[in-house]
CSV table of C-alpha atoms in Angstrom, one decimal:
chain,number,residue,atom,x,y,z
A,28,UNK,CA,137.8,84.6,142.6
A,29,UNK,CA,140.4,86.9,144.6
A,30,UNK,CA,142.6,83.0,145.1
A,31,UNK,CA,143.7,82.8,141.2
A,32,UNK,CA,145.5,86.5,141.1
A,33,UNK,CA,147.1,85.9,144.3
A,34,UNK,CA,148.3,81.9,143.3
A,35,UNK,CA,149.8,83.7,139.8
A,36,UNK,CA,151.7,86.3,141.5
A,37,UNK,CA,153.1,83.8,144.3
A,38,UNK,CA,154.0,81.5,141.5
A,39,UNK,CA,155.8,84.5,140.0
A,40,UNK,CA,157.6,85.8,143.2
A,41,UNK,CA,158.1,81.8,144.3
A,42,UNK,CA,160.2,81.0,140.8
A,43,UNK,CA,161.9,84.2,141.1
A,44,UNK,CA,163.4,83.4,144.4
A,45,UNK,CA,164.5,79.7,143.2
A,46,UNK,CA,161.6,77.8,144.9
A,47,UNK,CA,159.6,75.2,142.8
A,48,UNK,CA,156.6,77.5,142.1
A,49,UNK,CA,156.9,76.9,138.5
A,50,UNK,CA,157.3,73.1,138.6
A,51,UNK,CA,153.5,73.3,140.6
A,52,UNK,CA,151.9,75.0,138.3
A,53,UNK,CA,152.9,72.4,135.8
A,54,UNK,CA,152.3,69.8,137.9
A,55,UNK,CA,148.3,71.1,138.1
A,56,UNK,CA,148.4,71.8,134.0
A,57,UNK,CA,149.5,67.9,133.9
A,58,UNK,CA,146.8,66.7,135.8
A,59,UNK,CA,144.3,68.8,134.0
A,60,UNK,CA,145.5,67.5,130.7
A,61,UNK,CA,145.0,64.0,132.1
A,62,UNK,CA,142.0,64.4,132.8
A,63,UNK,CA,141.0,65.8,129.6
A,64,UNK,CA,142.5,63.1,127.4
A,65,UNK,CA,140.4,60.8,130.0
A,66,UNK,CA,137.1,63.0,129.3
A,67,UNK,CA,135.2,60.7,127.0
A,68,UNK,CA,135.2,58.6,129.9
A,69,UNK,CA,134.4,60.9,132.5
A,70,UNK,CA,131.4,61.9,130.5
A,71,UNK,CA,130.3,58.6,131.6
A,72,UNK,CA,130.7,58.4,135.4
A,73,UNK,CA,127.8,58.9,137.3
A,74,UNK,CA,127.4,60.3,140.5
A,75,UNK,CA,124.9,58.5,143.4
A,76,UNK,CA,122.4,60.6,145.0
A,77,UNK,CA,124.2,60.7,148.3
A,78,UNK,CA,127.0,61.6,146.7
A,79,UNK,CA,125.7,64.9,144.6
A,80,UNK,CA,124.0,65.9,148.0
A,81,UNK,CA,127.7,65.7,149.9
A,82,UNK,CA,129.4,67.1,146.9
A,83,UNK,CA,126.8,70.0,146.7
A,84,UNK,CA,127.2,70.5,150.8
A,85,UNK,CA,131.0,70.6,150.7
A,86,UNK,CA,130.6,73.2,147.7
A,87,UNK,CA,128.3,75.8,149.8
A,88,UNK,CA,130.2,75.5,152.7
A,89,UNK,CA,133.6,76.3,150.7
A,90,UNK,CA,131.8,79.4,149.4
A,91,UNK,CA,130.3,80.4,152.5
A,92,UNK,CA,134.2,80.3,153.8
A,93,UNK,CA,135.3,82.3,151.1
A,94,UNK,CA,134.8,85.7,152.0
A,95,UNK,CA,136.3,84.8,155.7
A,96,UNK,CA,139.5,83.8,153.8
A,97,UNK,CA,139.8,86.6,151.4
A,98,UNK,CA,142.9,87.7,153.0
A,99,UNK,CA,144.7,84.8,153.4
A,100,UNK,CA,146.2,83.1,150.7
A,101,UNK,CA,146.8,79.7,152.5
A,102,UNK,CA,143.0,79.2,153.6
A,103,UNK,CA,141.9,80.5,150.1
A,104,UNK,CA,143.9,77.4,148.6
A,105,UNK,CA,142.5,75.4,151.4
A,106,UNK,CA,138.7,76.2,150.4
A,107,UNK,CA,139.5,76.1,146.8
A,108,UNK,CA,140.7,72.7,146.9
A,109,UNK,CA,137.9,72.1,148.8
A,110,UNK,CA,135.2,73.4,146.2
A,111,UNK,CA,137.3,71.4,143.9
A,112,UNK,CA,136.7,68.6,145.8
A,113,UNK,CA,132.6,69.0,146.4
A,114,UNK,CA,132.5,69.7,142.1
A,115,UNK,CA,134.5,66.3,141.6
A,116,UNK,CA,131.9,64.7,144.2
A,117,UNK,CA,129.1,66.0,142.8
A,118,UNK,CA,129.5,65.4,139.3
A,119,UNK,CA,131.5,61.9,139.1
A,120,UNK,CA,131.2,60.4,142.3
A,121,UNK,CA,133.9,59.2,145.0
A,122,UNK,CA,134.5,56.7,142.6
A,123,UNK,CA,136.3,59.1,140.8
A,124,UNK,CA,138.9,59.5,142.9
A,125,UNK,CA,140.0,55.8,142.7
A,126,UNK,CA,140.3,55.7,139.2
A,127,UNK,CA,142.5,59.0,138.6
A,128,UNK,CA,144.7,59.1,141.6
A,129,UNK,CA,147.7,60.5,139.5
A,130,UNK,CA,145.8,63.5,138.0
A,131,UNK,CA,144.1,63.9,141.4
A,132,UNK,CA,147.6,63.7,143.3
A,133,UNK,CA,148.9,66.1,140.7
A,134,UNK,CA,146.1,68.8,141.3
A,135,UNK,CA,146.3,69.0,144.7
A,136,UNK,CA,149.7,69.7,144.7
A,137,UNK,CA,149.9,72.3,142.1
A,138,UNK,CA,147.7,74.2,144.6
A,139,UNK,CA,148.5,72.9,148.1
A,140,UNK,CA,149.7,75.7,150.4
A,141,UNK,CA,153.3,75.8,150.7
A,142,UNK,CA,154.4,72.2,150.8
A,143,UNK,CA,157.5,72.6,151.4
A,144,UNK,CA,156.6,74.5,154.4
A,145,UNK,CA,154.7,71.5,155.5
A,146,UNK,CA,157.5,69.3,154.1
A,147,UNK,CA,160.0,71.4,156.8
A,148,UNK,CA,157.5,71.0,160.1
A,149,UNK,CA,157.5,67.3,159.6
A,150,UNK,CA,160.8,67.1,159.3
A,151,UNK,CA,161.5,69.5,162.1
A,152,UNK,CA,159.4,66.8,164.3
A,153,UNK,CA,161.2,63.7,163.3
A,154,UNK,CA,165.0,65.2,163.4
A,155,UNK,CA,167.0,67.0,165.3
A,156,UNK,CA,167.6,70.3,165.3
A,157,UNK,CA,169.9,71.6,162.5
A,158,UNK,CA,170.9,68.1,161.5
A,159,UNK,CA,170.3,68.8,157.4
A,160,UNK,CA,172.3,72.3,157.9
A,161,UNK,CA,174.9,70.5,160.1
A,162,UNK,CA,175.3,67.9,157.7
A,163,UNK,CA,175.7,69.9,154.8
A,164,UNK,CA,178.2,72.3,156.3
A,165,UNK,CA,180.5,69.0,157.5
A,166,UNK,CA,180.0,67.9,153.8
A,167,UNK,CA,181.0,71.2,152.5
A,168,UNK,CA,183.8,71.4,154.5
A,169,UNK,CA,185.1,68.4,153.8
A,170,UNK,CA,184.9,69.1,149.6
A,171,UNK,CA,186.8,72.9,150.4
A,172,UNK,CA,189.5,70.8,152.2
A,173,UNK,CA,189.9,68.2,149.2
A,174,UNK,CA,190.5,71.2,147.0
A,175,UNK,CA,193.3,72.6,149.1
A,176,UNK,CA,191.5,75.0,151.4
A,177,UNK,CA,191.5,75.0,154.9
A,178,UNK,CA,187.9,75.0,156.3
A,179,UNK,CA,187.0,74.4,160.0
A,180,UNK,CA,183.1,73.6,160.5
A,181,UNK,CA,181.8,74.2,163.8
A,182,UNK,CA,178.1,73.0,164.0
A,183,UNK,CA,176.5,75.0,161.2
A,184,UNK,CA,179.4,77.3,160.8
A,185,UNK,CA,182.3,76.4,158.2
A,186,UNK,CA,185.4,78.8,158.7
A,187,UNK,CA,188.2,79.6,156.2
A,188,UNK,CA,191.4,81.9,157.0
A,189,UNK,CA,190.0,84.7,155.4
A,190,UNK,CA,186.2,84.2,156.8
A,191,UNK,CA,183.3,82.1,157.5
A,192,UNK,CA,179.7,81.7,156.6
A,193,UNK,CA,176.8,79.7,158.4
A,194,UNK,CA,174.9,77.3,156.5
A,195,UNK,CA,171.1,78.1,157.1
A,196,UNK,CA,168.2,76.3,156.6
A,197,UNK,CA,167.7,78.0,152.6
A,198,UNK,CA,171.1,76.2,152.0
A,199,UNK,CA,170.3,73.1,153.4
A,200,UNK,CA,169.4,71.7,150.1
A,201,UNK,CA,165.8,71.2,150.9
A,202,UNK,CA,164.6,73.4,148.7
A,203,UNK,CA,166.7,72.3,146.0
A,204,UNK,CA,165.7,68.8,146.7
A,205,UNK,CA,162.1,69.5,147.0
A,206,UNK,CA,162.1,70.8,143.3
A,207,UNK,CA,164.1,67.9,142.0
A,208,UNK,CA,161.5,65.9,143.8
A,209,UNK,CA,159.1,67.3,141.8
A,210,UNK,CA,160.6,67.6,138.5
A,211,UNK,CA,161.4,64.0,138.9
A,212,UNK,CA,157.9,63.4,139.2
A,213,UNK,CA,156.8,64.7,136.3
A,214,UNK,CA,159.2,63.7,134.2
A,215,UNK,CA,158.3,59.9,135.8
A,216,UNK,CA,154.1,60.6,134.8
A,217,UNK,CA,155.0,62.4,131.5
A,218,UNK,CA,157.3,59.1,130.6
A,219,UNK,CA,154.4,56.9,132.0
A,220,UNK,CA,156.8,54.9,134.6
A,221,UNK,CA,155.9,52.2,137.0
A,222,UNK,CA,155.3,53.2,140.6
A,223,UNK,CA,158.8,51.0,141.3
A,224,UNK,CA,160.7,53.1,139.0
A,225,UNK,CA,159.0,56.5,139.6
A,226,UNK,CA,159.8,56.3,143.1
A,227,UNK,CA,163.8,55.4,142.0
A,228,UNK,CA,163.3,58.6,139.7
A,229,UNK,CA,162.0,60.6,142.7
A,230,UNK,CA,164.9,59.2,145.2
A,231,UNK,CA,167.9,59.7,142.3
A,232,UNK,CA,166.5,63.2,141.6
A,233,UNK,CA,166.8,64.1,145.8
A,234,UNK,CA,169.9,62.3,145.7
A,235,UNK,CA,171.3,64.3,143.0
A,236,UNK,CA,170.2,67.8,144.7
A,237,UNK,CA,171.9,66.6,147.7
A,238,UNK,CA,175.2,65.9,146.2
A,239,UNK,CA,174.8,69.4,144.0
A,240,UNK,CA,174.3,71.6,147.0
A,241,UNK,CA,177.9,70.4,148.6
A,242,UNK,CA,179.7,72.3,145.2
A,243,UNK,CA,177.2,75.1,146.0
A,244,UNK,CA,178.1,75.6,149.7
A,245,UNK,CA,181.5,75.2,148.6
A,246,UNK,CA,181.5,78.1,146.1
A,247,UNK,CA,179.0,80.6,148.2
A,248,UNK,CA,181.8,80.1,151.2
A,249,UNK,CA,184.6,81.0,149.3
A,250,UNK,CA,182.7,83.8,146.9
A,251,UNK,CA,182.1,85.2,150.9
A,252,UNK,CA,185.6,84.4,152.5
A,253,UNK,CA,187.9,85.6,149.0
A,254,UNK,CA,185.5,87.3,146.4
A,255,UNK,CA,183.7,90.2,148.5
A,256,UNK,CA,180.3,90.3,149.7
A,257,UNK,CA,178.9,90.9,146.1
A,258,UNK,CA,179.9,87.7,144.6
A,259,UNK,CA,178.8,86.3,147.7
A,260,UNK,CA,175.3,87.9,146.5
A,261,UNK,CA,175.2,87.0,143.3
A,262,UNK,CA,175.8,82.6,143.8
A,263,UNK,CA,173.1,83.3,147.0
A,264,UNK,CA,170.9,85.2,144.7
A,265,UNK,CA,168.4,84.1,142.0
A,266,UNK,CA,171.0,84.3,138.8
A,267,UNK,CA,173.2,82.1,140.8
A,268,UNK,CA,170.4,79.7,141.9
A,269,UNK,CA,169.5,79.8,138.6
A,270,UNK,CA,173.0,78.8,137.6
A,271,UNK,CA,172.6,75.8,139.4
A,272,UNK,CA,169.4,74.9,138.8
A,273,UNK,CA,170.2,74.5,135.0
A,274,UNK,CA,173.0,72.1,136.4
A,275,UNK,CA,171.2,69.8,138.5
A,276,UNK,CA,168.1,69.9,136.0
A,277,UNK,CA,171.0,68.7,133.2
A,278,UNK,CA,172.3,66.1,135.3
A,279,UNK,CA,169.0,64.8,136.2
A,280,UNK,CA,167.7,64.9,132.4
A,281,UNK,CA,170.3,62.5,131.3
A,282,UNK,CA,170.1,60.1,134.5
A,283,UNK,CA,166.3,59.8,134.2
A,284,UNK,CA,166.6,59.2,130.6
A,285,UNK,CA,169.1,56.3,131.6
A,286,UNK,CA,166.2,54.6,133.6
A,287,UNK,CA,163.4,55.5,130.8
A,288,UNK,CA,165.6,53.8,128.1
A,289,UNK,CA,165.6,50.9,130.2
A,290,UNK,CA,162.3,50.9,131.5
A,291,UNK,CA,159.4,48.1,129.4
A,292,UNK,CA,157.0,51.2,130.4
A,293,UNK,CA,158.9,53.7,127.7
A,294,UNK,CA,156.1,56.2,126.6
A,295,UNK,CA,157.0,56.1,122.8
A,296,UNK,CA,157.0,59.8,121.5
């Protein structure tokens, strides 16, 4: 029972730093409350013999791992998910899991470890190195010099007269993207989309992250090159991210409305 303290407080620290903790945890309410509203059916799923005996085997050996992973709070999700997982079995069957994809889907990720940890290795193994923070610091560089500043970028380095700042991988716009991502999935379930246009919703919501963290590099460069290193702080910090993240999720609002409004799928509220 140690996991549930430890996923609060990372949820906590996560949205306090700007990451999508938050988002998570309603992505896993969402899924519960789909399965609720599905519950006078689930009361009459059946599991087979075989499959209580797996389900039952998968929940003892997540227990058993339990105490082993006490300290850890990636392998306590891991085993959690994967009691989860043997209670689902045991009780409704795999068959379950064909009929509820969505709420499963949303579940597991409002308690995989770190996805976009795991999101970052996979795309450190199909990319080369620095290409997201390159590309973002050209792109920056280009919108400082359309305003009438002189910026330089040199790999992930963009230069004014007055000073520079490197683009990292926390300004990359992954992060940002990887919360739009997930907000535009929600807001695609909660609408009841398509899979055609949840997927647009999901691409436009990335897109849009993208094309909001070239302003952001923008300003962070010259808070650091003009306005000292506390204003340089303050748009890197959480206010700031904050700042933006009100932004992008305004932006995003009224473009994923635009699609619902079109969409024969419109949830009618």
């Amino acid at each position: 029972m140690m996991f549930w303290p430890f996923w609060l407080y990372d949820i906590l620290r996560g949205t306090f730093h700007g990451a999508a903790s938050l988002l998570l945890l309603l992505a896993f309410c969402l899924g519960l409350h789909q399965l609720w509203l599905q519950r006078s059916h689930l009361l009459k799923l059946r599991a087979s013999v075989d499959d209580r005996w797996l389900g039952h085997l998968i929940i003892i050996v997540g227990i058993c791992a339990a105490p082993f992973c006490a300290f850890s709070e990636w392998s306590q999700k891991i085993v959690w998910l994967m009691i989860l997982f043997g209670i689902a079995v045991s009780t409704w069957g795999f068959s379950f899991f064909h009929r509820y994809p969505a709420s499963v889907f949303l579940i597991v990720v409002g308690i995989f470890p770190q996805p976009t940890v795991v999101g970052r290795a996979v795309w450190d193994v199909f990319t080369p190195p620095e290409m997201l923070e390159r590309f973002m610091a050209w792109l920056g560089s280009i919108g400082l010099n359309v305003i009438g500043q002189k910026a330089v970028v040199e790999q992930t380095i963009i230069s004014l007269p007055a000073g520079s700042v490197r683009v990292d991988w926390g300004c990359s716009g992954y992060d940002l993207a990887c919360i739009a991502a997930v907000a535009s999935l929600l807001m695609a379930l909660f609408f009841k989309q398509s899979v055609q246009h949840s997927m647009l919703i999901v691409l436009l919501g990335i897109a849009l992250a993208l094309l909001a963290n070239i302003p952001r590099i923008m300003l962070m460069t010259m808070a650091s090159a003009y306005w000292g290193q506390e204003s340089f702080e303050f748009w890197h910090g959480f206010w700031g991210g904050q700042i933006f993240l009100s932004i992008l999720f305004t932006f995003q609002y009224y473009a994923v409305m635009a699609i619902v409004n079109k969409s024969p799928n419109r949830k009618r509220v």
